[in-house]
Amino acid sequence: MHNAQLKKILIITCCLLVGVGVVFIRWYIKSNIESHSVYYVRNISHDRDAHPEFAMLLDNIDSMEQPEKKKVRYRPESGPEGALSGRVYISNEAHSSNDKIPSIYMGPDYDESAYVYIDNRGIRYEFDKSFKLRRASDYDTHDDIDIHTIDQKALCDEIYKDFGFLIKANDKKPMINLQWLFNKKYYKRFN
């Protein structure tokens, strides 16, 4: 009888240890991919016009380093149109002009524009989930701007000027590199 109880306790202990191990591994993988997503996305092939590092940064901002920088504000759940529940809104007052503050935030779920950048001239740029430009408009007049007339390289340089410090702060190689798993999960999104 004593050996039977010992076997039961041993089996239960082993099952609990395996369960805890599986939960820990799943948590670690999720945490690793989220907190190093900028590094991983910079090492994945993507379409020429896509800038996925900003997509990953905004998607995982809670897991990212948010460096203290003068005149930069991180405001969760807010934006120019009011409360955007569960979203992030980042503004950089250091590059403002004529009361226009460069801002970047996640767009509404009901629209195909996943991310929005507003420059210091008041132009609103909308991007899809791979951070490809989809629309542009004047923020004040709501007049559409033909995206074919926009120099996308200059736009990208401007976004990096305003918010590139976030990419630099979060482009760190992980101790355990899960690039293959990241590629498996995100390859279709960025290609």
mmCIF file of N, CA and C in Angstrom, residues 7-119:
data_model
loop_
_atom_site.group_PDB
_atom_site.id
_atom_site.type_symbol
_atom_site.label_atom_id
_atom_site.label_comp_id
_atom_site.label_asym_id
_atom_site.label_seq_id
_atom_site.Cartn_x
_atom_site.Cartn_y
_atom_site.Cartn_z
ATOM 1 N N LYS A 7 3.911 5.881 -5.660
ATOM 2 C CA LYS A 7 3.820 5.951 -7.122
ATOM 3 C C LYS A 7 2.837 7.031 -7.554
ATOM 4 N N LYS A 8 1.682 7.116 -6.888
ATOM 5 C CA LYS A 8 0.683 8.142 -7.208
ATOM 6 C C LYS A 8 1.275 9.546 -7.018
ATOM 7 N N ILE A 9 1.949 9.748 -5.886
ATOM 8 C CA ILE A 9 2.545 11.058 -5.598
ATOM 9 C C ILE A 9 3.615 11.386 -6.640
ATOM 10 N N LEU A 10 4.409 10.394 -7.014
ATOM 11 C CA LEU A 10 5.446 10.591 -8.019
ATOM 12 C C LEU A 10 4.839 10.940 -9.382
ATOM 13 N N ILE A 11 3.798 10.258 -9.771
ATOM 14 C CA ILE A 11 3.119 10.531 -11.047
ATOM 15 C C ILE A 11 2.494 11.920 -11.026
ATOM 16 N N ILE A 12 1.818 12.281 -9.951
ATOM 17 C CA ILE A 12 1.190 13.605 -9.843
ATOM 18 C C ILE A 12 2.264 14.698 -9.878
ATOM 19 N N THR A 13 3.357 14.488 -9.169
ATOM 20 C CA THR A 13 4.453 15.463 -9.156
ATOM 21 C C THR A 13 5.049 15.634 -10.551
ATOM 22 N N CYS A 14 5.277 14.528 -11.229
ATOM 23 C CA CYS A 14 5.821 14.610 -12.595
ATOM 24 C C CYS A 14 4.868 15.351 -13.529
ATOM 25 N N CYS A 15 3.581 15.042 -13.435
ATOM 26 C CA CYS A 15 2.588 15.727 -14.279
ATOM 27 C C CYS A 15 2.560 17.224 -13.998
ATOM 28 N N LEU A 16 2.608 17.587 -12.718
ATOM 29 C CA LEU A 16 2.624 19.007 -12.359
ATOM 30 C C LEU A 16 3.878 19.703 -12.883
ATOM 31 N N LEU A 17 5.037 19.050 -12.746
ATOM 32 C CA LEU A 17 6.280 19.637 -13.248
ATOM 33 C C LEU A 17 6.252 19.806 -14.761
ATOM 34 N N VAL A 18 5.746 18.810 -15.470
ATOM 35 C CA VAL A 18 5.639 18.912 -16.930
ATOM 36 C C VAL A 18 4.671 20.034 -17.298
ATOM 37 N N GLY A 19 3.541 20.132 -16.606
ATOM 38 C CA GLY A 19 2.564 21.192 -16.873
ATOM 39 C C GLY A 19 3.151 22.573 -16.646
ATOM 40 N N VAL A 20 3.832 22.737 -15.506
ATOM 41 C CA VAL A 20 4.467 24.022 -15.204
ATOM 42 C C VAL A 20 5.543 24.333 -16.244
ATOM 43 N N GLY A 21 6.311 23.316 -16.647
ATOM 44 C CA GLY A 21 7.339 23.503 -17.673
ATOM 45 C C GLY A 21 6.757 23.956 -18.995
ATOM 46 N N VAL A 22 5.661 23.337 -19.411
ATOM 47 C CA VAL A 22 5.005 23.708 -20.670
ATOM 48 C C VAL A 22 4.480 25.138 -20.594
ATOM 49 N N VAL A 23 3.844 25.498 -19.485
ATOM 50 C CA VAL A 23 3.334 26.864 -19.323
ATOM 51 C C VAL A 23 4.492 27.860 -19.347
ATOM 52 N N PHE A 24 5.586 27.556 -18.656
ATOM 53 C CA PHE A 24 6.741 28.449 -18.635
ATOM 54 C C PHE A 24 7.321 28.617 -20.036
ATOM 55 N N ILE A 25 7.480 27.526 -20.766
ATOM 56 C CA ILE A 25 8.054 27.597 -22.110
ATOM 57 C C ILE A 25 7.157 28.420 -23.032
ATOM 58 N N ARG A 26 5.844 28.192 -22.970
ATOM 59 C CA ARG A 26 4.919 28.981 -23.801
ATOM 60 C C ARG A 26 5.000 30.457 -23.433
ATOM 61 N N TRP A 27 5.042 30.781 -22.137
ATOM 62 C CA TRP A 27 5.148 32.170 -21.700
ATOM 63 C C TRP A 27 6.465 32.768 -22.175
ATOM 64 N N TYR A 28 7.567 32.028 -22.031
ATOM 65 C CA TYR A 28 8.867 32.540 -22.434
ATOM 66 C C TYR A 28 8.916 32.800 -23.933
ATOM 67 N N ILE A 29 8.397 31.890 -24.733
ATOM 68 C CA ILE A 29 8.395 32.067 -26.189
ATOM 69 C C ILE A 29 7.598 33.303 -26.562
ATOM 70 N N LYS A 30 6.399 33.459 -25.981
ATOM 71 C CA LYS A 30 5.562 34.632 -26.272
ATOM 72 C C LYS A 30 6.282 35.915 -25.845
ATOM 73 N N SER A 31 6.840 35.907 -24.655
ATOM 74 C CA SER A 31 7.547 37.079 -24.147
ATOM 75 C C SER A 31 8.767 37.409 -25.003
ATOM 76 N N ASN A 32 9.535 36.396 -25.382
ATOM 77 C CA ASN A 32 10.725 36.586 -26.202
ATOM 78 C C ASN A 32 10.357 37.190 -27.553
ATOM 79 N N ILE A 33 9.353 36.648 -28.193
ATOM 80 C CA ILE A 33 8.970 37.144 -29.522
ATOM 81 C C ILE A 33 8.426 38.566 -29.445
ATOM 82 N N GLU A 34 7.633 38.873 -28.419
ATOM 83 C CA GLU A 34 7.099 40.227 -28.294
ATOM 84 C C GLU A 34 8.192 41.245 -27.971
ATOM 85 N N SER A 35 9.028 40.943 -27.002
ATOM 86 C CA SER A 35 10.013 41.937 -26.567
ATOM 87 C C SER A 35 11.186 42.090 -27.539
ATOM 88 N N HIS A 36 11.398 41.115 -28.411
ATOM 89 C CA HIS A 36 12.475 41.208 -29.410
ATOM 90 C C HIS A 36 11.929 41.281 -30.836
ATOM 91 N N SER A 37 10.668 41.635 -30.972
ATOM 92 C CA SER A 37 10.039 41.637 -32.299
ATOM 93 C C SER A 37 10.680 42.637 -33.252
ATOM 94 N N VAL A 38 11.204 43.736 -32.747
ATOM 95 C CA VAL A 38 11.878 44.707 -33.626
ATOM 96 C C VAL A 38 13.145 44.076 -34.210
ATOM 97 N N TYR A 39 13.914 43.392 -33.382
ATOM 98 C CA TYR A 39 15.105 42.699 -33.875
ATOM 99 C C TYR A 39 14.710 41.650 -34.911
ATOM 100 N N TYR A 40 13.735 40.830 -34.584
ATOM 101 C CA TYR A 40 13.332 39.754 -35.481
ATOM 102 C C TYR A 40 12.805 40.298 -36.819
ATOM 103 N N VAL A 41 11.986 41.349 -36.753
ATOM 104 C CA VAL A 41 11.373 41.865 -37.984
ATOM 105 C C VAL A 41 12.401 42.548 -38.874
ATOM 106 N N ARG A 42 13.470 43.038 -38.307
ATOM 107 C CA ARG A 42 14.532 43.631 -39.123
ATOM 108 C C ARG A 42 15.339 42.561 -39.840
ATOM 109 N N ASN A 43 15.182 41.313 -39.419
ATOM 110 C CA ASN A 43 15.909 40.201 -40.026
ATOM 111 C C ASN A 43 14.996 39.258 -40.800
ATOM 112 N N ILE A 44 13.858 39.743 -41.227
ATOM 113 C CA ILE A 44 12.930 38.962 -42.041
ATOM 114 C C ILE A 44 12.779 39.687 -43.375
ATOM 115 N N SER A 45 12.614 38.929 -44.435
ATOM 116 C CA SER A 45 12.393 39.600 -45.726
ATOM 117 C C SER A 45 11.004 40.232 -45.716
ATOM 118 N N HIS A 46 10.885 41.363 -46.401
ATOM 119 C CA HIS A 46 9.589 42.038 -46.474
ATOM 120 C C HIS A 46 9.505 42.839 -47.764
ATOM 121 N N ASP A 47 8.277 43.236 -48.118
ATOM 122 C CA ASP A 47 8.070 44.038 -49.315
ATOM 123 C C ASP A 47 8.862 45.338 -49.222
ATOM 124 N N ARG A 48 9.242 45.841 -50.372
ATOM 125 C CA ARG A 48 10.075 47.047 -50.442
ATOM 126 C C ARG A 48 9.426 48.261 -49.765
ATOM 127 N N ASP A 49 8.128 48.418 -49.914
ATOM 128 C CA ASP A 49 7.458 49.598 -49.374
ATOM 129 C C ASP A 49 6.979 49.426 -47.937
ATOM 130 N N ALA A 50 7.204 48.256 -47.357
ATOM 131 C CA ALA A 50 6.765 48.001 -45.983
ATOM 132 C C ALA A 50 7.856 48.408 -45.001
ATOM 133 N N HIS A 51 7.432 48.847 -43.840
ATOM 134 C CA HIS A 51 8.338 49.210 -42.745
ATOM 135 C C HIS A 51 7.835 48.510 -41.483
ATOM 136 N N PRO A 52 8.012 47.202 -41.439
ATOM 137 C CA PRO A 52 7.378 46.414 -40.377
ATOM 138 C C PRO A 52 7.917 46.655 -38.979
ATOM 139 N N GLU A 53 9.083 47.283 -38.851
ATOM 140 C CA GLU A 53 9.596 47.515 -37.501
ATOM 141 C C GLU A 53 8.667 48.434 -36.704
ATOM 142 N N PHE A 54 8.028 49.396 -37.378
ATOM 143 C CA PHE A 54 7.082 50.257 -36.661
ATOM 144 C C PHE A 54 5.798 49.499 -36.328
ATOM 145 N N ALA A 55 5.389 48.600 -37.197
ATOM 146 C CA ALA A 55 4.208 47.780 -36.910
ATOM 147 C C ALA A 55 4.449 46.934 -35.669
ATOM 148 N N MET A 56 5.596 46.273 -35.610
ATOM 149 C CA MET A 56 5.909 45.424 -34.454
ATOM 150 C C MET A 56 6.085 46.261 -33.190
ATOM 151 N N LEU A 57 6.695 47.424 -33.329
ATOM 152 C CA LEU A 57 6.890 48.302 -32.179
ATOM 153 C C LEU A 57 5.548 48.696 -31.572
ATOM 154 N N LEU A 58 4.621 49.139 -32.407
ATOM 155 C CA LEU A 58 3.323 49.573 -31.894
ATOM 156 C C LEU A 58 2.487 48.397 -31.399
ATOM 157 N N ASP A 59 2.573 47.253 -32.083
ATOM 158 C CA ASP A 59 1.815 46.082 -31.641
ATOM 159 C C ASP A 59 2.253 45.607 -30.261
ATOM 160 N N ASN A 60 3.531 45.719 -29.974
ATOM 161 C CA ASN A 60 4.087 45.159 -28.741
ATOM 162 C C ASN A 60 4.655 46.227 -27.811
ATOM 163 N N ILE A 61 4.120 47.424 -27.865
ATOM 164 C CA ILE A 61 4.696 48.542 -27.114
ATOM 165 C C ILE A 61 4.761 48.265 -25.609
ATOM 166 N N ASP A 62 3.840 47.472 -25.089
ATOM 167 C CA ASP A 62 3.862 47.172 -23.656
ATOM 168 C C ASP A 62 5.078 46.331 -23.272
ATOM 169 N N SER A 63 5.617 45.570 -24.221
ATOM 170 C CA SER A 63 6.792 44.730 -23.965
ATOM 171 C C SER A 63 8.085 45.424 -24.370
ATOM 172 N N MET A 64 7.976 46.603 -24.927
ATOM 173 C CA MET A 64 9.145 47.310 -25.457
ATOM 174 C C MET A 64 9.690 48.313 -24.453
ATOM 175 N N GLU A 65 10.966 48.621 -24.641
ATOM 176 C CA GLU A 65 11.583 49.675 -23.855
ATOM 177 C C GLU A 65 11.052 51.002 -24.365
ATOM 178 N N GLN A 66 10.629 51.854 -23.449
ATOM 179 C CA GLN A 66 10.124 53.174 -23.800
ATOM 180 C C GLN A 66 11.060 54.203 -23.172
ATOM 181 N N PRO A 67 12.123 54.559 -23.892
ATOM 182 C CA PRO A 67 13.122 55.451 -23.298
ATOM 183 C C PRO A 67 12.541 56.816 -22.953
ATOM 184 N N GLU A 68 12.998 57.324 -21.818
ATOM 185 C CA GLU A 68 12.623 58.680 -21.423
ATOM 186 C C GLU A 68 13.328 59.638 -22.365
ATOM 187 N N LYS A 69 12.569 60.446 -23.054
ATOM 188 C CA LYS A 69 13.145 61.408 -23.978
ATOM 189 C C LYS A 69 12.369 62.705 -23.811
ATOM 190 N N LYS A 70 13.093 63.787 -23.785
ATOM 191 C CA LYS A 70 12.470 65.092 -23.566
ATOM 192 C C LYS A 70 11.429 65.367 -24.650
ATOM 193 N N LYS A 71 10.246 65.769 -24.229
ATOM 194 C CA LYS A 71 9.123 66.153 -25.081
ATOM 195 C C LYS A 71 8.482 64.994 -25.846
ATOM 196 N N VAL A 72 8.785 63.754 -25.460
ATOM 197 C CA VAL A 72 8.118 62.601 -26.056
ATOM 198 C C VAL A 72 7.133 62.071 -25.037
ATOM 199 N N ARG A 73 5.910 61.844 -25.482
ATOM 200 C CA ARG A 73 4.869 61.342 -24.585
ATOM 201 C C ARG A 73 4.330 60.023 -25.092
ATOM 202 N N TYR A 74 4.203 59.089 -24.164
ATOM 203 C CA TYR A 74 3.574 57.807 -24.437
ATOM 204 C C TYR A 74 2.231 57.846 -23.718
ATOM 205 N N ARG A 75 1.176 57.802 -24.479
ATOM 206 C CA ARG A 75 -0.133 57.855 -23.846
ATOM 207 C C ARG A 75 -0.965 56.666 -24.300
ATOM 208 N N PRO A 76 -1.194 55.703 -23.434
ATOM 209 C CA PRO A 76 -2.053 54.586 -23.822
ATOM 210 C C PRO A 76 -3.515 55.008 -23.875
ATOM 211 N N GLU A 77 -4.245 54.336 -24.723
ATOM 212 C CA GLU A 77 -5.688 54.491 -24.842
ATOM 213 C C GLU A 77 -6.141 55.922 -25.107
ATOM 214 N N SER A 78 -5.405 56.650 -25.957
ATOM 215 C CA SER A 78 -5.865 57.972 -26.334
ATOM 216 C C SER A 78 -5.395 58.258 -27.742
ATOM 217 N N GLY A 79 -5.918 59.300 -28.308
ATOM 218 C CA GLY A 79 -5.532 59.661 -29.652
ATOM 219 C C GLY A 79 -6.274 60.912 -30.085
ATOM 220 N N PRO A 80 -5.987 61.406 -31.266
ATOM 221 C CA PRO A 80 -6.619 62.636 -31.724
ATOM 222 C C PRO A 80 -8.144 62.537 -31.794
ATOM 223 N N GLU A 81 -8.680 61.351 -32.126
ATOM 224 C CA GLU A 81 -10.134 61.226 -32.229
ATOM 225 C C GLU A 81 -10.786 60.851 -30.906
ATOM 226 N N GLY A 82 -10.039 60.785 -29.857
ATOM 227 C CA GLY A 82 -10.596 60.414 -28.564
ATOM 228 C C GLY A 82 -10.052 59.074 -28.123
ATOM 229 N N ALA A 83 -10.727 58.471 -27.194
ATOM 230 C CA ALA A 83 -10.239 57.221 -26.603
ATOM 231 C C ALA A 83 -10.227 56.095 -27.619
ATOM 232 N N LEU A 84 -9.098 55.440 -27.723
ATOM 233 C CA LEU A 84 -8.943 54.246 -28.546
ATOM 234 C C LEU A 84 -8.547 53.138 -27.584
ATOM 235 N N SER A 85 -9.513 52.416 -27.094
ATOM 236 C CA SER A 85 -9.268 51.430 -26.045
ATOM 237 C C SER A 85 -8.198 50.424 -26.436
ATOM 238 N N GLY A 86 -7.255 50.213 -25.528
ATOM 239 C CA GLY A 86 -6.208 49.231 -25.729
ATOM 240 C C GLY A 86 -5.163 49.629 -26.752
ATOM 241 N N ARG A 87 -5.098 50.870 -27.115
ATOM 242 C CA ARG A 87 -4.179 51.335 -28.146
ATOM 243 C C ARG A 87 -3.132 52.246 -27.530
ATOM 244 N N VAL A 88 -2.143 52.596 -28.333
ATOM 245 C CA VAL A 88 -1.077 53.466 -27.855
ATOM 246 C C VAL A 88 -0.977 54.683 -28.773
ATOM 247 N N TYR A 89 -0.608 55.785 -28.196
ATOM 248 C CA TYR A 89 -0.477 57.043 -28.923
ATOM 249 C C TYR A 89 0.822 57.684 -28.463
ATOM 250 N N ILE A 90 1.748 57.913 -29.389
ATOM 251 C CA ILE A 90 3.050 58.485 -29.040
ATOM 252 C C ILE A 90 3.205 59.800 -29.796
ATOM 253 N N SER A 91 3.574 60.839 -29.083
ATOM 254 C CA SER A 91 3.795 62.135 -29.731
ATOM 255 C C SER A 91 5.197 62.636 -29.388
ATOM 256 N N ASN A 92 5.754 63.424 -30.313
ATOM 257 C CA ASN A 92 7.101 63.958 -30.145
ATOM 258 C C ASN A 92 7.047 65.467 -30.336
ATOM 259 N N GLU A 93 6.896 66.177 -29.232
ATOM 260 C CA GLU A 93 6.774 67.632 -29.281
ATOM 261 C C GLU A 93 8.079 68.321 -29.681
ATOM 262 N N ALA A 94 9.196 67.610 -29.606
ATOM 263 C CA ALA A 94 10.494 68.194 -29.972
ATOM 264 C C ALA A 94 10.544 68.553 -31.456
ATOM 265 N N HIS A 95 9.754 67.888 -32.287
ATOM 266 C CA HIS A 95 9.741 68.150 -33.726
ATOM 267 C C HIS A 95 8.454 68.825 -34.182
ATOM 268 N N SER A 96 7.783 69.516 -33.270
ATOM 269 C CA SER A 96 6.531 70.185 -33.633
ATOM 270 C C SER A 96 6.792 71.469 -34.417
ATOM 271 N N SER A 97 5.770 71.874 -35.155
ATOM 272 C CA SER A 97 5.852 73.087 -35.957
ATOM 273 C C SER A 97 4.454 73.662 -36.085
ATOM 274 N N ASN A 98 4.298 74.941 -35.783
ATOM 275 C CA ASN A 98 2.996 75.623 -35.877
ATOM 276 C C ASN A 98 1.907 74.850 -35.133
ATOM 277 N N ASP A 99 2.185 74.458 -33.910
ATOM 278 C CA ASP A 99 1.254 73.694 -33.062
ATOM 279 C C ASP A 99 0.866 72.342 -33.634
ATOM 280 N N LYS A 100 1.581 71.832 -34.606
ATOM 281 C CA LYS A 100 1.356 70.499 -35.165
ATOM 282 C C LYS A 100 2.431 69.581 -34.579
ATOM 283 N N ILE A 101 2.000 68.584 -33.848
ATOM 284 C CA ILE A 101 2.919 67.684 -33.153
ATOM 285 C C ILE A 101 2.940 66.334 -33.866
ATOM 286 N N PRO A 102 4.116 65.868 -34.296
ATOM 287 C CA PRO A 102 4.181 64.537 -34.912
ATOM 288 C C PRO A 102 3.698 63.466 -33.932
ATOM 289 N N SER A 103 2.831 62.606 -34.413
ATOM 290 C CA SER A 103 2.245 61.558 -33.584
ATOM 291 C C SER A 103 2.151 60.277 -34.376
ATOM 292 N N ILE A 104 2.231 59.171 -33.679
ATOM 293 C CA ILE A 104 2.065 57.870 -34.310
ATOM 294 C C ILE A 104 1.183 57.045 -33.378
ATOM 295 N N TYR A 105 0.225 56.332 -33.958
ATOM 296 C CA TYR A 105 -0.650 55.511 -33.129
ATOM 297 C C TYR A 105 -1.280 54.398 -33.940
ATOM 298 N N MET A 106 -1.900 53.487 -33.237
ATOM 299 C CA MET A 106 -2.598 52.386 -33.886
ATOM 300 C C MET A 106 -3.959 52.896 -34.333
ATOM 301 N N GLY A 107 -4.338 52.541 -35.552
ATOM 302 C CA GLY A 107 -5.623 52.974 -36.094
ATOM 303 C C GLY A 107 -6.768 52.128 -35.575
ATOM 304 N N PRO A 108 -7.971 52.472 -35.982
ATOM 305 C CA PRO A 108 -9.142 51.726 -35.512
ATOM 306 C C PRO A 108 -9.226 50.330 -36.126
ATOM 307 N N ASP A 109 -9.808 49.404 -35.378
ATOM 308 C CA ASP A 109 -9.952 48.019 -35.845
ATOM 309 C C ASP A 109 -10.900 47.885 -37.029
ATOM 310 N N TYR A 110 -11.901 48.733 -37.090
ATOM 311 C CA TYR A 110 -12.920 48.586 -38.130
ATOM 312 C C TYR A 110 -12.422 49.032 -39.503
ATOM 313 N N ASP A 111 -11.291 49.670 -39.566
ATOM 314 C CA ASP A 111 -10.726 50.178 -40.801
ATOM 315 C C ASP A 111 -9.533 49.314 -41.195
ATOM 316 N N GLU A 112 -9.163 49.337 -42.465
ATOM 317 C CA GLU A 112 -7.991 48.579 -42.899
ATOM 318 C C GLU A 112 -6.695 49.332 -42.603
ATOM 319 N N SER A 113 -6.802 50.534 -42.084
ATOM 320 C CA SER A 113 -5.615 51.306 -41.723
ATOM 321 C C SER A 113 -5.230 50.954 -40.296
ATOM 322 N N ALA A 114 -4.211 50.146 -40.169
ATOM 323 C CA ALA A 114 -3.824 49.649 -38.854
ATOM 324 C C ALA A 114 -3.033 50.679 -38.048
ATOM 325 N N TYR A 115 -2.284 51.556 -38.749
ATOM 326 C CA TYR A 115 -1.416 52.516 -38.064
ATOM 327 C C TYR A 115 -1.572 53.884 -38.706
ATOM 328 N N VAL A 116 -1.385 54.918 -37.893
ATOM 329 C CA VAL A 116 -1.531 56.290 -38.376
ATOM 330 C C VAL A 116 -0.336 57.108 -37.895
ATOM 331 N N TYR A 117 0.199 57.912 -38.811
ATOM 332 C CA TYR A 117 1.266 58.858 -38.492
ATOM 333 C C TYR A 117 0.798 60.230 -38.938
ATOM 334 N N ILE A 118 0.904 61.211 -38.059
ATOM 335 C CA ILE A 118 0.569 62.595 -38.393
ATOM 336 C C ILE A 118 1.852 63.402 -38.271
ATOM 337 N N ASP A 119 2.241 64.075 -39.364
ATOM 338 C CA ASP A 119 3.504 64.808 -39.339
ATOM 339 C C ASP A 119 3.306 66.217 -38.787
#
